[in-house]
Structure formats: structure tokens, C-alpha cells
């Protein structure tokens, strides 16, 4: 039962990509509408590593200190990397008033006030990944969690379960793949931090180099390296790229590295070499190798912090702090007599990933073949190293940078050993069944292969891609799109892409759609219409026409009001398209092929918006001349009722291609059945009509019976699970005798006596029970 709930919550998490994103200000973060009870409120901030989640919560703390968020008298911010070491135990009082801030006096009174006024307390836990071990989240078992010593996981569990400080506000930051919904039973608000847009990237870079003599050339240099510029959608990556660009320009060089691996190798080289003397070179190389091993040992345990006294030497500790690889922090003391205890945490998640890859590539104890097991795409089983999600691509990149002078200076290997590693990876990738990869594994393979910049590998992968590539529900970041675009461009195959719910940005969608060998694509309607409008504004009518001819809509499932609005916008766009293309050519009219070719339309908005959405849908149904299957049967029951049935019946004459109409479970009564029956003969192609599980009685059955003989194309009618009695059943049976074209009448109803139904079935074998 619990695993089923967890799966359901995971599905909810994934569906965030489908939802319409509404930008909010920081001042709106704690506004939770329709929430009036005094229980604990939980807010989750999602964002990939480096997106600025930590900066956001620090800014919230700063705003609070300047008088904003006045509903809170106390705000406590915790870095989960620092507080989640398994051997450390805290009481709630220690966590709040020792670890975060220690009052000079009155600690007991302050803590009592906090316990009595939890609604005035905000607790921020930055980095939810540090609070669980991907297996389970422990329940709080302490009898007095406010006073007893507990692990941080147990304390946070008590807060979530409302056993501790019930009524406070909890703010968690997490990466989407950390799946916080599996560990937090109820989330009141989810906020997603998305990366920089191309315009914001340019603004950041411009601000970074503001006032420097080479500010204009810096932006130009970074934009020329499209792959690195795409990585600048992540604020932390943007900072690294800007730092490296600054160094390159100061040294008089005119080009940037072409891969992320080269960026970080050069970053390490410049950061260390700028501050070191010749005497310190050997010592620094040894310290870097040791630090890389520490990064790997912690990474294997899903950790990025450790007690400082566990570092192997004073030199390594000083090296890590001097060059900014580590940040120090202090642990709270259980008593004044205890000595101060300090910890160290990696300053950046990306740096730890790179150092892990560096350790694996330098480790002499690892044989060439064993390196491939650390890549993320070898198996369908649970990936053991997915916590270090950047490490595999860094590792692949380093294996093909073995001739780099700086990397060679860190390694004891000769050229033959380096070549062996490359050959091992080449042989390994050649043996992979790429055409059987799921989208996640395929994407990770493409990322790793791109980092190698091996023409052979890039071409090998490009030639073995399946023609139908689906990234449905898989987040495609700007760097992912760049990699996919560059590899597709190498292939001679024609491709069909499914980009729905991928979060692809406008620039990426335009790039992929414009490829000549991409012959068809699916994407979110709103993004597609926005793309076409941009073509229209720039008067790029050739690209506009080409992209509309590639777009595929069939089959379409409407699950939200936004889907209906987007579909309406598409139909409206067709009118504009006709005018645009008419201006560009001698064509007198132009239909969007996706509209013309839509054959199956499913409607599943549920009871809350079912009728409202359906009435809006009905207005545009006539725009789909090839519509063959209209399905309104949804698990959550749309409930369009008689009003929806009447509205639909009015457009029946325009649905000349409709073959299947499923109106099951929609609360249609005799009145709705009467309206439908009047117009049903106008559906000249209808073969199957389902009115299963509605509220139709004998009067409705009588009206249906009257029009059956006129419905020459109808083959199957399903009216079971309604409220039809033996009288209505008899009328339908009598009408069936006049319909030799009918193949099946399904009409079991609990209100029809079994003997009557059995008798009618004996009279006509086409009746099913």
C-alpha cells in the first residue's frame, strides 16, 4: 500500500512538467490559499543542482531580517549537508539554539516561547537529499523529541508527522529526482526554480564583466561556444564559465574549451596555478588526488560533508580550504565543557562530481574494464551512482583527455595506458544495444559521448538511434537539447520526436524542429503555438509552413482546462496561418495538417471542470474534419450531464467522419438522451455508441429505439448500467429487429429482471448481457 502511494506521488511529481507555470514573487512563497487550519504547513522548492535554491532561501532570510515575512518571529535555516552526518544526534533545542544561533542569554525562555507559538516559526531545510538514504525515512520514535537526542532524520520526521512543533512552517529545497513526495505525506505548495532564459544568461554575463575592458568580447566569446552558453542556463555553471572566460581573456587566449570536462579541468588548473609556487606543485598535486578520493568516498555514501578531524592530513585540509574546495562549519556542543568540533563540506556539488570522476580516472587500482561500470547507462537496474549525476559524463570526458598536459601531470600513467582506457570505452559503447535504451539511459549516453568529442563515437551513436525518439515526460535542459541536436544532425536517418512534457525551451524547440531530418514532432500545444507565433512575427513563413507540416497532434488527450485553451488557440492559429501563407505564396488556403489529421480525441477533465471544459471544446469540434473517435469516458468521470449532451448534439451534423462516440459515465439522463437521439441520425459514419453507466431510464431508451433504424452505419450500442427497466429493454429489442446492420446491443441493467433479459436475448442473439 505504501509503495503504491509513493508511486502515485512520484507520478504527481513528474506531471509538474505538464502544468502551466505561473511566475511568483518571493513575497508570495508562503501564501497558501484555502488553508485555514493551524497544522504544520509544508512548502517544497524544486530545482536541479546549481539552480539557486540555496541563494533563494538565503535571500528569504535576508528579507525577513529586513522586516518582510512578518508572520514569522523566528526563522531557522539549515544546510542539510552539515547537519545530517549519521553519527551526530541533537535535541530540538540544540538544533535551533546551538547549531543555528546561540542566544547570549534566556535560551530556556526563548525555547519555551517557540514551543508555545509554533505558527510564528519558519524552519528551512536546504538540500532535502541529505535527509534520506534513498531507502527509507525513519519515523520519530523519541518519547520527548523536543528534549531527547535524535538523529536529524528522526527530528525532521517528527516535524513532518506533526509530532514536533505542530503548526510551524517547513520549507524544503530539493532536486526533482530526490522525490521528496515519497517522504513528505502532504505538500501544501510546490515551487519550481527554472534556469536562466537566453536573455537572462546574457544579462548575467554582461553584469559579471561590467566595467572590465573586455566585457563585449567576453559575451561574444561565450555565445560563440553554443554548448557552454547552453550550460549557462544554470546559475552555478554560468559562474564557472564566466570565471574561466575571464582567465582566458586575461591570458590573451581567444577560445574557450568545447566541453564541460575541459572547463572544469582548466578551472582546477587556473585556480591552483594562480596561487602556487614551484615548490608547492608536487604537494598540491598529491593533495588534489587525496581530495578527489575523499570526494568519491563521501559520494558513494550520498554525502558531501565530514568531520574535519577525519581528514587524512593538515596539508590536505589547508589545501581544500585555501583553494575554496571546502567550506568549514561548527557543530553544536551538548555542554559548555565540550570542546568545539568542526566539519567540512564541499563548496559546490559540481566540484564534488568532477573530483569523483578525477579520482576514478587517476586510481591505479581500477582496471580499464571496471571504469565502465561507473557510467550511468549500463543497466536497467537501479543506478548505483545516480546521486553523482554529473560524474559519469565527466569520467567519459576525462578518459578522452588523457593527452592533456595538466591531467598527465596528475597521473602516473603512460600514453599506452591512456589509449587502452579509450579503447575500452569505445569497445564497450560499440556493444551496447542502443536501440533498446529507455529515454533516460539514451539521454545519459548522449551526454557522455558528447563529452568525449570523439567523432567515431558521435557518429556511431547517431547511426544507431531509433527513428522514433520519445522524450515524453523527460526533462530536456538546454545542454541536453544542444547534444541531441548535434547528434541528430550527424545521422542520415529521418526522425520523429515526442517532446511533450519535456520542459524544452522555445530556442531548443525551434532548433530541433528546424532540422531537415526531423520529419515529425509532438510537443506541448502552447509551446508549439508560441513557436509559430514567433515565426509569424519574424515573417519567416517558410519555417512556419515547414514546422506546421511536421507537427503531429493525433491522438490528443485533454486533461486540463489549459489543454482545451491550447487546442482553441491552435484552431485560432489556423485562421492566421491561412493569411500568412497566402501572403507568402499563391496558395488560396492552408490547413494545419495536425488539425486536418486528428482522428482520436480523449476528454478527461474530471467533475470539477468537466462541463465547463466540454462546452468550450464543443465550439471547436467542427474544425477537425477527420475526427473518428471522441472519448469522454474517464476514470474521474467528467459529468457533462444533459447540458453537455445537448451542446454536443447541436454539432453532430459537422462531425461527418465520427465512427466512435463514448459518452460513458457522464450523468446523462432521459433529457440528454432525448437531445442526443434527435441528432444522432446526422452522424452518418457512426459505428459505435457507448452510453454505459449513465442515468438513462425508459423514456430515454424509447427515444433511442425510435432512431436506431435511421442510423444505418451503427454497429454497436452500449446502454448497460443505466436505469432502464423491462419496458425500455423491450422497446430497444423491437427496434433492433428493424436494424439488420446492427451487430451488438449491450443492455444489462440492474433494473431489468434477469428472466426478461434472458428472454429478449433468445429472441435476438445480438443482445449481450
PDB file of N, CA and C in Angstrom, residues 228-290:
ATOM      1  N   UNK A 228      28.647  25.600 -24.208  1.00  0.00           N
ATOM      2  CA  UNK A 228      28.883  26.236 -22.916  1.00  0.00           C
ATOM      3  C   UNK A 228      27.814  27.287 -22.620  1.00  0.00           C
ATOM      4  N   UNK A 229      27.386  28.011 -23.642  1.00  0.00           N
ATOM      5  CA  UNK A 229      26.338  29.016 -23.439  1.00  0.00           C
ATOM      6  C   UNK A 229      25.027  28.350 -23.013  1.00  0.00           C
ATOM      7  N   UNK A 230      24.769  27.149 -23.552  1.00  0.00           N
ATOM      8  CA  UNK A 230      23.550  26.429 -23.141  1.00  0.00           C
ATOM      9  C   UNK A 230      23.644  26.027 -21.675  1.00  0.00           C
ATOM     10  N   UNK A 231      24.840  25.684 -21.204  1.00  0.00           N
ATOM     11  CA  UNK A 231      25.024  25.329 -19.790  1.00  0.00           C
ATOM     12  C   UNK A 231      24.837  26.536 -18.879  1.00  0.00           C
ATOM     13  N   UNK A 232      24.933  27.722 -19.416  1.00  0.00           N
ATOM     14  CA  UNK A 232      24.763  28.938 -18.612  1.00  0.00           C
ATOM     15  C   UNK A 232      23.323  29.147 -18.172  1.00  0.00           C
ATOM     16  N   UNK A 233      22.389  28.259 -18.593  1.00  0.00           N
ATOM     17  CA  UNK A 233      21.022  28.335 -18.052  1.00  0.00           C
ATOM     18  C   UNK A 233      21.044  28.042 -16.557  1.00  0.00           C
ATOM     19  N   UNK A 234      22.087  27.313 -16.101  1.00  0.00           N
ATOM     20  CA  UNK A 234      22.268  27.041 -14.676  1.00  0.00           C
ATOM     21  C   UNK A 234      23.145  28.139 -14.085  1.00  0.00           C
ATOM     22  N   UNK A 235      22.652  28.854 -13.064  1.00  0.00           N
ATOM     23  CA  UNK A 235      23.440  29.952 -12.488  1.00  0.00           C
ATOM     24  C   UNK A 235      24.838  29.534 -12.050  1.00  0.00           C
ATOM     25  N   UNK A 236      24.958  28.355 -11.428  1.00  0.00           N
ATOM     26  CA  UNK A 236      26.292  27.952 -10.945  1.00  0.00           C
ATOM     27  C   UNK A 236      27.226  27.664 -12.114  1.00  0.00           C
ATOM     28  N   UNK A 237      26.700  27.040 -13.174  1.00  0.00           N
ATOM     29  CA  UNK A 237      27.529  26.780 -14.358  1.00  0.00           C
ATOM     30  C   UNK A 237      27.910  28.089 -15.042  1.00  0.00           C
ATOM     31  N   UNK A 238      26.986  29.028 -15.052  1.00  0.00           N
ATOM     32  CA  UNK A 238      27.243  30.326 -15.666  1.00  0.00           C
ATOM     33  C   UNK A 238      28.416  31.016 -14.964  1.00  0.00           C
ATOM     34  N   UNK A 239      28.441  30.885 -13.630  1.00  0.00           N
ATOM     35  CA  UNK A 239      29.522  31.488 -12.855  1.00  0.00           C
ATOM     36  C   UNK A 239      30.874  30.839 -13.209  1.00  0.00           C
ATOM     37  N   UNK A 240      30.887  29.506 -13.322  1.00  0.00           N
ATOM     38  CA  UNK A 240      32.124  28.805 -13.677  1.00  0.00           C
ATOM     39  C   UNK A 240      32.604  29.218 -15.070  1.00  0.00           C
ATOM     40  N   UNK A 241      31.671  29.281 -16.022  1.00  0.00           N
ATOM     41  CA  UNK A 241      32.044  29.640 -17.398  1.00  0.00           C
ATOM     42  C   UNK A 241      32.586  31.065 -17.445  1.00  0.00           C
ATOM     43  N   UNK A 242      31.957  31.975 -16.697  1.00  0.00           N
ATOM     44  CA  UNK A 242      32.418  33.370 -16.669  1.00  0.00           C
ATOM     45  C   UNK A 242      33.819  33.469 -16.053  1.00  0.00           C
ATOM     46  N   UNK A 243      34.053  32.724 -14.968  1.00  0.00           N
ATOM     47  CA  UNK A 243      35.377  32.730 -14.334  1.00  0.00           C
ATOM     48  C   UNK A 243      36.447  32.272 -15.319  1.00  0.00           C
ATOM     49  N   UNK A 244      36.142  31.191 -16.029  1.00  0.00           N
ATOM     50  CA  UNK A 244      37.121  30.646 -16.971  1.00  0.00           C
ATOM     51  C   UNK A 244      37.340  31.603 -18.136  1.00  0.00           C
ATOM     52  N   UNK A 245      36.253  32.200 -18.610  1.00  0.00           N
ATOM     53  CA  UNK A 245      36.357  33.151 -19.722  1.00  0.00           C
ATOM     54  C   UNK A 245      37.224  34.339 -19.319  1.00  0.00           C
ATOM     55  N   UNK A 246      37.039  34.805 -18.085  1.00  0.00           N
ATOM     56  CA  UNK A 246      37.841  35.914 -17.567  1.00  0.00           C
ATOM     57  C   UNK A 246      39.333  35.545 -17.570  1.00  0.00           C
ATOM     58  N   UNK A 247      39.624  34.326 -17.112  1.00  0.00           N
ATOM     59  CA  UNK A 247      41.016  33.862 -17.071  1.00  0.00           C
ATOM     60  C   UNK A 247      41.604  33.754 -18.473  1.00  0.00           C
ATOM     61  N   UNK A 248      40.817  33.200 -19.388  1.00  0.00           N
ATOM     62  CA  UNK A 248      41.274  33.015 -20.769  1.00  0.00           C
ATOM     63  C   UNK A 248      41.595  34.363 -21.414  1.00  0.00           C
ATOM     64  N   UNK A 249      40.708  35.336 -21.224  1.00  0.00           N
ATOM     65  CA  UNK A 249      40.914  36.648 -21.835  1.00  0.00           C
ATOM     66  C   UNK A 249      42.111  37.371 -21.220  1.00  0.00           C
ATOM     67  N   UNK A 250      42.310  37.207 -19.910  1.00  0.00           N
ATOM     68  CA  UNK A 250      43.455  37.840 -19.243  1.00  0.00           C
ATOM     69  C   UNK A 250      44.775  37.267 -19.744  1.00  0.00           C
ATOM     70  N   UNK A 251      44.743  35.989 -20.148  1.00  0.00           N
ATOM     71  CA  UNK A 251      45.962  35.339 -20.640  1.00  0.00           C
ATOM     72  C   UNK A 251      46.170  35.587 -22.132  1.00  0.00           C
ATOM     73  N   UNK A 252      45.228  36.310 -22.761  1.00  0.00           N
ATOM     74  CA  UNK A 252      45.374  36.646 -24.176  1.00  0.00           C
ATOM     75  C   UNK A 252      44.912  35.565 -25.120  1.00  0.00           C
ATOM     76  N   UNK A 253      44.274  34.513 -24.605  1.00  0.00           N
ATOM     77  CA  UNK A 253      43.765  33.444 -25.467  1.00  0.00           C
ATOM     78  C   UNK A 253      42.441  33.873 -26.104  1.00  0.00           C
ATOM     79  N   UNK A 254      42.060  33.174 -27.179  1.00  0.00           N
ATOM     80  CA  UNK A 254      40.880  33.610 -27.927  1.00  0.00           C
ATOM     81  C   UNK A 254      39.811  32.535 -28.072  1.00  0.00           C
ATOM     82  N   UNK A 255      39.927  31.450 -27.322  1.00  0.00           N
ATOM     83  CA  UNK A 255      38.915  30.382 -27.433  1.00  0.00           C
ATOM     84  C   UNK A 255      38.675  29.742 -26.076  1.00  0.00           C
ATOM     85  N   UNK A 256      37.472  29.205 -25.912  1.00  0.00           N
ATOM     86  CA  UNK A 256      37.087  28.511 -24.694  1.00  0.00           C
ATOM     87  C   UNK A 256      37.083  27.009 -24.947  1.00  0.00           C
ATOM     88  N   UNK A 257      37.174  26.200 -23.907  1.00  0.00           N
ATOM     89  CA  UNK A 257      37.061  24.742 -24.082  1.00  0.00           C
ATOM     90  C   UNK A 257      35.715  24.376 -24.711  1.00  0.00           C
ATOM     91  N   UNK A 258      35.667  23.225 -25.354  1.00  0.00           N
ATOM     92  CA  UNK A 258      34.443  22.827 -26.067  1.00  0.00           C
ATOM     93  C   UNK A 258      33.535  21.932 -25.244  1.00  0.00           C
ATOM     94  N   UNK A 259      34.024  21.394 -24.116  1.00  0.00           N
ATOM     95  CA  UNK A 259      33.193  20.504 -23.295  1.00  0.00           C
ATOM     96  C   UNK A 259      33.231  20.944 -21.839  1.00  0.00           C
ATOM     97  N   UNK A 260      32.274  20.417 -21.073  1.00  0.00           N
ATOM     98  CA  UNK A 260      32.200  20.732 -19.650  1.00  0.00           C
ATOM     99  C   UNK A 260      33.406  20.158 -18.902  1.00  0.00           C
ATOM    100  N   UNK A 261      33.856  18.981 -19.314  1.00  0.00           N
ATOM    101  CA  UNK A 261      35.020  18.354 -18.680  1.00  0.00           C
ATOM    102  C   UNK A 261      36.247  19.245 -18.807  1.00  0.00           C
ATOM    103  N   UNK A 262      36.476  19.775 -20.015  1.00  0.00           N
ATOM    104  CA  UNK A 262      37.620  20.664 -20.228  1.00  0.00           C
ATOM    105  C   UNK A 262      37.491  21.936 -19.406  1.00  0.00           C
ATOM    106  N   UNK A 263      36.256  22.435 -19.264  1.00  0.00           N
ATOM    107  CA  UNK A 263      36.019  23.645 -18.479  1.00  0.00           C
ATOM    108  C   UNK A 263      36.500  23.450 -17.042  1.00  0.00           C
ATOM    109  N   UNK A 264      36.115  22.327 -16.445  1.00  0.00           N
ATOM    110  CA  UNK A 264      36.441  22.130 -15.037  1.00  0.00           C
ATOM    111  C   UNK A 264      37.890  21.693 -14.830  1.00  0.00           C
ATOM    112  N   UNK A 265      38.467  21.021 -15.813  1.00  0.00           N
ATOM    113  CA  UNK A 265      39.891  20.699 -15.708  1.00  0.00           C
ATOM    114  C   UNK A 265      40.711  21.984 -15.771  1.00  0.00           C
ATOM    115  N   UNK A 266      40.314  22.875 -16.673  1.00  0.00           N
ATOM    116  CA  UNK A 266      41.022  24.148 -16.789  1.00  0.00           C
ATOM    117  C   UNK A 266      40.748  25.024 -15.571  1.00  0.00           C
ATOM    118  N   UNK A 267      39.524  24.921 -15.032  1.00  0.00           N
ATOM    119  CA  UNK A 267      39.168  25.670 -13.829  1.00  0.00           C
ATOM    120  C   UNK A 267      40.095  25.280 -12.667  1.00  0.00           C
ATOM    121  N   UNK A 268      40.262  23.967 -12.473  1.00  0.00           N
ATOM    122  CA  UNK A 268      41.169  23.491 -11.418  1.00  0.00           C
ATOM    123  C   UNK A 268      42.588  23.992 -11.656  1.00  0.00           C
ATOM    124  N   UNK A 269      43.017  23.855 -12.900  1.00  0.00           N
ATOM    125  CA  UNK A 269      44.378  24.238 -13.247  1.00  0.00           C
ATOM    126  C   UNK A 269      44.621  25.717 -12.950  1.00  0.00           C
ATOM    127  N   UNK A 270      43.706  26.578 -13.399  1.00  0.00           N
ATOM    128  CA  UNK A 270      43.888  28.014 -13.212  1.00  0.00           C
ATOM    129  C   UNK A 270      43.769  28.406 -11.751  1.00  0.00           C
ATOM    130  N   UNK A 271      42.803  27.811 -11.053  1.00  0.00           N
ATOM    131  CA  UNK A 271      42.565  28.166  -9.649  1.00  0.00           C
ATOM    132  C   UNK A 271      43.789  27.838  -8.786  1.00  0.00           C
ATOM    133  N   UNK A 272      44.388  26.686  -9.052  1.00  0.00           N
ATOM    134  CA  UNK A 272      45.541  26.253  -8.240  1.00  0.00           C
ATOM    135  C   UNK A 272      46.823  26.932  -8.701  1.00  0.00           C
ATOM    136  N   UNK A 273      47.019  27.004 -10.021  1.00  0.00           N
ATOM    137  CA  UNK A 273      48.284  27.540 -10.534  1.00  0.00           C
ATOM    138  C   UNK A 273      48.427  29.025 -10.281  1.00  0.00           C
ATOM    139  N   UNK A 274      47.314  29.752 -10.196  1.00  0.00           N
ATOM    140  CA  UNK A 274      47.397  31.192  -9.961  1.00  0.00           C
ATOM    141  C   UNK A 274      47.993  31.510  -8.595  1.00  0.00           C
ATOM    142  N   UNK A 275      47.885  30.543  -7.664  1.00  0.00           N
ATOM    143  CA  UNK A 275      48.289  30.826  -6.290  1.00  0.00           C
ATOM    144  C   UNK A 275      49.493  30.006  -5.819  1.00  0.00           C
ATOM    145  N   UNK A 276      49.996  29.111  -6.668  1.00  0.00           N
ATOM    146  CA  UNK A 276      51.030  28.196  -6.170  1.00  0.00           C
ATOM    147  C   UNK A 276      52.431  28.593  -6.633  1.00  0.00           C
ATOM    148  N   UNK A 277      53.404  28.128  -5.893  1.00  0.00           N
ATOM    149  CA  UNK A 277      54.811  28.283  -6.280  1.00  0.00           C
ATOM    150  C   UNK A 277      55.310  26.943  -6.799  1.00  0.00           C
ATOM    151  N   UNK A 278      56.475  26.940  -7.433  1.00  0.00           N
ATOM    152  CA  UNK A 278      57.025  25.685  -7.974  1.00  0.00           C
ATOM    153  C   UNK A 278      57.255  24.658  -6.875  1.00  0.00           C
ATOM    154  N   UNK A 279      57.634  25.132  -5.694  1.00  0.00           N
ATOM    155  CA  UNK A 279      57.904  24.220  -4.577  1.00  0.00           C
ATOM    156  C   UNK A 279      56.637  23.488  -4.167  1.00  0.00           C
ATOM    157  N   UNK A 280      55.509  24.199  -4.262  1.00  0.00           N
ATOM    158  CA  UNK A 280      54.253  23.623  -3.777  1.00  0.00           C
ATOM    159  C   UNK A 280      53.559  22.739  -4.815  1.00  0.00           C
ATOM    160  N   UNK A 281      54.073  22.709  -6.052  1.00  0.00           N
ATOM    161  CA  UNK A 281      53.378  21.993  -7.123  1.00  0.00           C
ATOM    162  C   UNK A 281      53.143  20.527  -6.787  1.00  0.00           C
ATOM    163  N   UNK A 282      54.193  19.822  -6.414  1.00  0.00           N
ATOM    164  CA  UNK A 282      54.070  18.392  -6.104  1.00  0.00           C
ATOM    165  C   UNK A 282      53.112  18.158  -4.943  1.00  0.00           C
ATOM    166  N   UNK A 283      53.258  18.972  -3.894  1.00  0.00           N
ATOM    167  CA  UNK A 283      52.390  18.823  -2.720  1.00  0.00           C
ATOM    168  C   UNK A 283      50.921  19.062  -3.098  1.00  0.00           C
ATOM    169  N   UNK A 284      50.668  20.059  -3.942  1.00  0.00           N
ATOM    170  CA  UNK A 284      49.299  20.355  -4.363  1.00  0.00           C
ATOM    171  C   UNK A 284      48.709  19.218  -5.197  1.00  0.00           C
ATOM    172  N   UNK A 285      49.522  18.626  -6.052  1.00  0.00           N
ATOM    173  CA  UNK A 285      49.045  17.512  -6.870  1.00  0.00           C
ATOM    174  C   UNK A 285      48.648  16.326  -5.984  1.00  0.00           C
ATOM    175  N   UNK A 286      49.475  16.059  -4.961  1.00  0.00           N
ATOM    176  CA  UNK A 286      49.149  14.968  -4.029  1.00  0.00           C
ATOM    177  C   UNK A 286      47.884  15.287  -3.229  1.00  0.00           C
ATOM    178  N   UNK A 287      47.767  16.538  -2.783  1.00  0.00           N
ATOM    179  CA  UNK A 287      46.581  16.939  -2.012  1.00  0.00           C
ATOM    180  C   UNK A 287      45.313  16.858  -2.871  1.00  0.00           C
ATOM    181  N   UNK A 288      45.434  17.242  -4.154  1.00  0.00           N
ATOM    182  CA  UNK A 288      44.285  17.185  -5.060  1.00  0.00           C
ATOM    183  C   UNK A 288      43.831  15.740  -5.260  1.00  0.00           C
ATOM    184  N   UNK A 289      44.794  14.827  -5.432  1.00  0.00           N
ATOM    185  CA  UNK A 289      44.457  13.407  -5.596  1.00  0.00           C
ATOM    186  C   UNK A 289      43.776  12.864  -4.343  1.00  0.00           C
ATOM    187  N   UNK A 290      44.280  13.277  -3.160  1.00  0.00           N
ATOM    188  CA  UNK A 290      43.665  12.835  -1.901  1.00  0.00           C
ATOM    189  C   UNK A 290      42.257  13.401  -1.759  1.00  0.00           C
TER     190      UNK A 290
END
